[in-house]
Amino acid sequence: KQEVTQIPAALSVPEGENLVLNCSFTDSAIYNLQWFRQDPGKGLTSLLLIQSSQREQTSGRLNASLDKSSGRSTLYIAASQPGDSATYLCAVTPNFGNEKLTFGTGTRLTIIP
Amino acid sequence: EAGVAQSPRYKIIEKRQSVAFWCNPISGHATLYWYQQILGQGPKLLIQFQNNGVVDDSQLPKDRFSAERLKGVDSTLKIQPAKLEDSAVYLCASSRDRVTQYFGPGTRLTVL
């Protein structure tokens, strides 16, 4: 059974700093990995999707990497802003044709102005 | 385009009562998902529909939970009777390509 872990559960950093969020998964047989953002009272928004054959994906100030063999992914946020404050969740998909997402427990990020 | 709509946004009920949640997916999205997110945890898939057929309901507690998508568009999720441990946010998501899922704002259920 796939298990996805995110450490730390909460993180506070001053505005402007670069930061890294971590995600680990127990079964390396994945199809893709996604990073989501969740704001209080709102649904999830997909930030980045990395296929199992890819090593990283970038969108603006966000960069996600994937090391499938070690079961790890990181989300790098450059030059953090107060608007980045949210909960960040990673999720894996098991295989092609089965898009059932297994989510981690999330990291609650607070950017201090 | 309009996003995924859910109602109600909040619901408080007593244990053993019944409750229903409604979801309207993005127009044209054939796949619809219901997730349960307990406080401090990631969402867990309860049921997945492709049009009006069930693709996966392996994690749906079928003794108390039911869901339907009769015309392949809107969907309802029902809990009868509710237990304390059902307190959670219930998220609906839809997808056109079964790769990118678009989530609604969720319904926060509190069972007293």
XYZ file of C-alpha atoms in Angstrom, chain A residues 32 34 36 38 41-46 49 51 89 97-106, chain B residues 9-10 31 33 35 37 40-43 45 48 56 58-59 91 98-101 103-105:
46
model
C 3.232 10.759 -11.932
C 1.636 16.301 -8.397
C -1.167 20.987 -4.948
C -4.811 24.389 -0.604
C -11.935 27.295 2.827
C -10.999 26.588 -0.749
C -10.341 23.523 -2.833
C -7.038 22.268 -4.133
C -5.183 23.854 -7.023
C -2.680 21.827 -9.017
C 2.772 17.637 -12.375
C 5.671 12.378 -15.063
C 0.124 18.702 -0.643
C -5.030 4.271 -16.671
C -5.484 4.509 -12.900
C -5.384 8.119 -11.857
C -6.364 7.464 -8.234
C -4.407 10.025 -6.216
C -2.757 9.120 -2.925
C -2.115 12.317 -0.998
C 0.382 13.222 1.667
C -0.707 14.964 4.857
C 0.547 18.339 3.683
C -20.416 24.966 2.184
C -20.966 24.084 5.842
C -15.044 12.208 -14.707
C -14.520 12.373 -7.898
C -12.864 12.909 -1.606
C -10.392 15.128 3.949
C -4.724 17.203 9.411
C -4.799 14.577 6.668
C -4.656 14.543 2.895
C -7.807 13.906 0.858
C -10.815 9.190 -2.658
C -14.981 8.038 -8.923
C -13.830 3.050 -8.216
C -13.309 0.720 -3.050
C -12.871 3.194 -0.172
C -14.280 17.661 -1.786
C -8.400 12.076 -16.174
C -4.984 13.715 -15.691
C -5.788 17.155 -14.327
C -8.419 17.291 -11.596
C -11.424 20.768 -7.170
C -14.420 22.536 -5.703
C -14.284 24.524 -2.430
